[in-house]
mmCIF file of C-alpha atoms in Angstrom:
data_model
loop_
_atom_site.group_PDB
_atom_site.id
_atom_site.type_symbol
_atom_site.label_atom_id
_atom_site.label_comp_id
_atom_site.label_asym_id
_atom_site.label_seq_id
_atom_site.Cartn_x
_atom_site.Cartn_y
_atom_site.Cartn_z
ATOM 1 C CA UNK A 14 3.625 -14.299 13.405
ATOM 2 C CA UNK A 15 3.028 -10.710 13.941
ATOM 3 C CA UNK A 16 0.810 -8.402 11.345
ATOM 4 C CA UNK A 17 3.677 -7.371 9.326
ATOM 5 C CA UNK A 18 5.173 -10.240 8.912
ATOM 6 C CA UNK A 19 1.515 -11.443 7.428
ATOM 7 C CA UNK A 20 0.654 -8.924 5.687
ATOM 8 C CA UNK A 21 4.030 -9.379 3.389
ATOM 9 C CA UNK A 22 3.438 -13.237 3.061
ATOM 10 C CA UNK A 23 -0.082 -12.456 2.150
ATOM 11 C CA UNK A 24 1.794 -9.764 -1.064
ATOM 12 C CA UNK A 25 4.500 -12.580 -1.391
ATOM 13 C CA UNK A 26 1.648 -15.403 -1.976
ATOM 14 C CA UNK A 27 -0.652 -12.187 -4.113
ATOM 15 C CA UNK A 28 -3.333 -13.504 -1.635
ATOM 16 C CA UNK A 29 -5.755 -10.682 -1.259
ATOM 17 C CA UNK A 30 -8.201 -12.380 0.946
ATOM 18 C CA UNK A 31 -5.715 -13.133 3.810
ATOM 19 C CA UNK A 32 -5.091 -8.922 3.445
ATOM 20 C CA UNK A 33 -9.327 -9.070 4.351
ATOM 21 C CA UNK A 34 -7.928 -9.971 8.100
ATOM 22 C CA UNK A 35 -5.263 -7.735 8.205
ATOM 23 C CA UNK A 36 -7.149 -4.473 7.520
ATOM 24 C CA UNK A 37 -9.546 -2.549 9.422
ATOM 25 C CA UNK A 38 -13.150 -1.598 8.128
ATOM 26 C CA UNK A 39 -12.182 2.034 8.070
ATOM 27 C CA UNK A 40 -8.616 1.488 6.751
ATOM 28 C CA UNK A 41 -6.948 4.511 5.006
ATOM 29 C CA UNK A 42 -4.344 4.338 2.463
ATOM 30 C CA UNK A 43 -1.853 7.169 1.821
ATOM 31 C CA UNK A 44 -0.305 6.502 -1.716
ATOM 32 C CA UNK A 45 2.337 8.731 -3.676
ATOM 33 C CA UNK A 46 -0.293 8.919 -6.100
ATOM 34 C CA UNK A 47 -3.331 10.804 -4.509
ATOM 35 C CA UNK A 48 -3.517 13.391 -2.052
ATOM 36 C CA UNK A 49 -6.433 12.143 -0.400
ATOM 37 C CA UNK A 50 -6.587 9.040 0.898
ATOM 38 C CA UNK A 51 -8.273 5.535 -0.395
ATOM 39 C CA UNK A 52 -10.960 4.564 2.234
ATOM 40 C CA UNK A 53 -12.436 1.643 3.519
ATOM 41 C CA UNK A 54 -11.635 -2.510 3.470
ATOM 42 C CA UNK A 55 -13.185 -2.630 -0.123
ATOM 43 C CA UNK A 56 -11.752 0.020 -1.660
ATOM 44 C CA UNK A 57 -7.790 -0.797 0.094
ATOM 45 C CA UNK A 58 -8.169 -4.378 -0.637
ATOM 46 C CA UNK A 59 -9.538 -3.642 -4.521
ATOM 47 C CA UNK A 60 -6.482 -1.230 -4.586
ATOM 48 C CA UNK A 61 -3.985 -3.714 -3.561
ATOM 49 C CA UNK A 62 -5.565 -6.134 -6.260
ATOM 50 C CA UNK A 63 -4.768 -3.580 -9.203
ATOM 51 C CA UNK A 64 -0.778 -3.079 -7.502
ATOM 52 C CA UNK A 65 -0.214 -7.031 -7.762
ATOM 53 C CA UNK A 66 -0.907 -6.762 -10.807
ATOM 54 C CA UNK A 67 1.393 -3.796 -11.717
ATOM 55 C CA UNK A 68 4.451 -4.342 -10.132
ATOM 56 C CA UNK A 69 6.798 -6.836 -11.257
ATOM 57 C CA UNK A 70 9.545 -8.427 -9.338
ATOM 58 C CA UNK A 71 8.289 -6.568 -6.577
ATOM 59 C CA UNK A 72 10.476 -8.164 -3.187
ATOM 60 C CA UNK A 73 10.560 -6.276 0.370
ATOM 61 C CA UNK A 74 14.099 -6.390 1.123
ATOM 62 C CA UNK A 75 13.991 -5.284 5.017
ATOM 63 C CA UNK A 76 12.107 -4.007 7.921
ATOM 64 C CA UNK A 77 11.899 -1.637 10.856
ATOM 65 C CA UNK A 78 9.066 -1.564 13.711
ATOM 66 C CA UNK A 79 8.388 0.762 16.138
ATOM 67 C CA UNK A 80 6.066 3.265 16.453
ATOM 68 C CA UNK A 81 4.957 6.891 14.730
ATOM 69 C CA UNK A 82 2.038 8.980 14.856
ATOM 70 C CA UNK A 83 -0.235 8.631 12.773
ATOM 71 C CA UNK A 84 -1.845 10.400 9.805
ATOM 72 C CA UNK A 85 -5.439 10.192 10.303
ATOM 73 C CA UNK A 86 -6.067 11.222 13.981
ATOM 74 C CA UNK A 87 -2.184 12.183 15.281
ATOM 75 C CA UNK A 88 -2.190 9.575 17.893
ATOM 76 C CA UNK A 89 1.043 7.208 18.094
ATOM 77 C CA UNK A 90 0.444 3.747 17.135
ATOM 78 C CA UNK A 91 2.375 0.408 17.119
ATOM 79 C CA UNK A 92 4.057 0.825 13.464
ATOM 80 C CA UNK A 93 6.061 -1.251 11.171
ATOM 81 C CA UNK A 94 8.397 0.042 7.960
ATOM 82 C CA UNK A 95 8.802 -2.822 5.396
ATOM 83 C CA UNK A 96 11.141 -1.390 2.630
ATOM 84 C CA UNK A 97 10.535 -2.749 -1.153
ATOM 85 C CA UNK A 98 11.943 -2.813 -4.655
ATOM 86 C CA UNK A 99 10.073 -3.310 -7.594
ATOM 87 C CA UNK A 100 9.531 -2.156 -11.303
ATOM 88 C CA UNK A 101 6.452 -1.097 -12.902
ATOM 89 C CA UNK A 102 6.148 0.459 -16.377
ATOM 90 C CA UNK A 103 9.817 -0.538 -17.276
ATOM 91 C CA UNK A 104 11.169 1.859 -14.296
ATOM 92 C CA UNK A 105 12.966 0.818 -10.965
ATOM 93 C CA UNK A 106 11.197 1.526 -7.875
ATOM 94 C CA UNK A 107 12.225 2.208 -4.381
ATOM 95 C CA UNK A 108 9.970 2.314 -1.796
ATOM 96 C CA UNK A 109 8.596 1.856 1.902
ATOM 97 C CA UNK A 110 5.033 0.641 3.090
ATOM 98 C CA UNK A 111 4.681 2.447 6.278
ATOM 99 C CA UNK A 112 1.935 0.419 8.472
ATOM 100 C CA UNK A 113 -0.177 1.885 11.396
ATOM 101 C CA UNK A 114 -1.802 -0.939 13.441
ATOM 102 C CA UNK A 115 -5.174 -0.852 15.695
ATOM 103 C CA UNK A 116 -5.482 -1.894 19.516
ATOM 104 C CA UNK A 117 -5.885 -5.499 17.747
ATOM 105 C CA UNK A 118 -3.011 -5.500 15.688
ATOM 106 C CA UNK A 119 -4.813 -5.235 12.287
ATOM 107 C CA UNK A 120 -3.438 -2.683 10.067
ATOM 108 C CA UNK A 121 -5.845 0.958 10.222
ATOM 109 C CA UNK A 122 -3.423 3.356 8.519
ATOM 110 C CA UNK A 123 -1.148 2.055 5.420
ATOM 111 C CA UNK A 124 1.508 4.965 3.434
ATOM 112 C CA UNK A 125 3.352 4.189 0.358
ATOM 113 C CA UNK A 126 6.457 6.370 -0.528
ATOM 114 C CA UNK A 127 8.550 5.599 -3.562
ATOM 115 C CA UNK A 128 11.368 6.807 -5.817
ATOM 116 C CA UNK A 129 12.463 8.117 -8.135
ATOM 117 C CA UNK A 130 9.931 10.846 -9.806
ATOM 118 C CA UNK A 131 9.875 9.484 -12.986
ATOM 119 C CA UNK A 132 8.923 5.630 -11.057
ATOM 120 C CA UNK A 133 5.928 7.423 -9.534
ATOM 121 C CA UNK A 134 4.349 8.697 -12.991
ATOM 122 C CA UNK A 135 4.722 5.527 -14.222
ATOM 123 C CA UNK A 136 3.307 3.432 -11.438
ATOM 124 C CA UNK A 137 0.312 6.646 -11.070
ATOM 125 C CA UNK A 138 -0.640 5.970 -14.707
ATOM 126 C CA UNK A 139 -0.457 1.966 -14.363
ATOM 127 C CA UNK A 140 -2.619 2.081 -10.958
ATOM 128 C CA UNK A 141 -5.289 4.836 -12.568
ATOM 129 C CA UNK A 142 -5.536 2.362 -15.374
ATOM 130 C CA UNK A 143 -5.727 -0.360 -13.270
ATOM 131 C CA UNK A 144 -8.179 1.465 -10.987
ATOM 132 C CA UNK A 145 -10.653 2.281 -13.865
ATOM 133 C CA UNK A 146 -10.946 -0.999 -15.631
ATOM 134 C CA UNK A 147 -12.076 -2.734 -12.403
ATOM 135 C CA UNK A 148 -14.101 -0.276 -11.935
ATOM 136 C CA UNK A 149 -13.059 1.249 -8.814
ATOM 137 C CA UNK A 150 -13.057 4.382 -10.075
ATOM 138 C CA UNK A 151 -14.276 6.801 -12.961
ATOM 139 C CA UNK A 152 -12.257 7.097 -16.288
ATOM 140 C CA UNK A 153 -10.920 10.637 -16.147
ATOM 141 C CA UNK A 154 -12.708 13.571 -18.121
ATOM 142 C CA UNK A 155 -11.146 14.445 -21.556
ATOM 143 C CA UNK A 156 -10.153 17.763 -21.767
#
């Protein structure tokens, strides 16, 4: 079984510590969400625990693999496309998980695009939620 085809049994079975095989140390992940990039096995793998959690009926409903360069150092690397549906705070999604995979096969470079607009404000305030109360991140200032 290749990488992508275990990385989406490990989301079909919500089992985060198979994902702790399947990432790199210095993973990046590119959401819809955040210009800047989450960093690192901990923080990806904390992240992917708070999107379980917020999507419902999520199901990846095809696949592409090939390859694509690559965000974080513009090299071209073995790649996979899974495409998904989902809903999270009452709104459809459509989206892609766009994987980037090391020499070994384990995934180094992960991007999220969905649709429509209004599915991304939802999902941004359900993740920042999610990201603050298990304390992966700060609670935003007040104004």
């Amino acid at each position: 079984m290749n990488t992508a085809d275990r990385f989406r049994a490990a989301v079909d079975n919500q089992d985060l510590a198979a994902l702790d095989d399947l990432f790199t140390d210095d993973i990046r992940f590119y959401s819809p969400v955040k210009f800047t990039p989450f960093e690192g096995k901990p923080m990806v793998r904390g992240l992917f625990g708070v999107l379980l959690r917020t999507f419902e009926d999520f199901r990846y409903i095809g696949d592409y693999a090939g390859t694509a360069e690559t965000s974080t150092d513009a090299t071209t690397a073995p790649s996979a496309v899974l495409l998904f549906r989902a809903r999270a705070g009452g709104k459809e999604i459509h989206g892609i998980d766009l994987l980037h995979f090391d020499d070994e096969g384990r995934i180094k470079e992960f991007t999220v695009m969905v649709r429509p607009q209004s599915a991304v404000h939802a999902l941004s305030e359900a993740v920042l939620a999610g990201l603050v109360a298990d304390g992966l991140v700060p609670a935003p200032a007040r104004p």
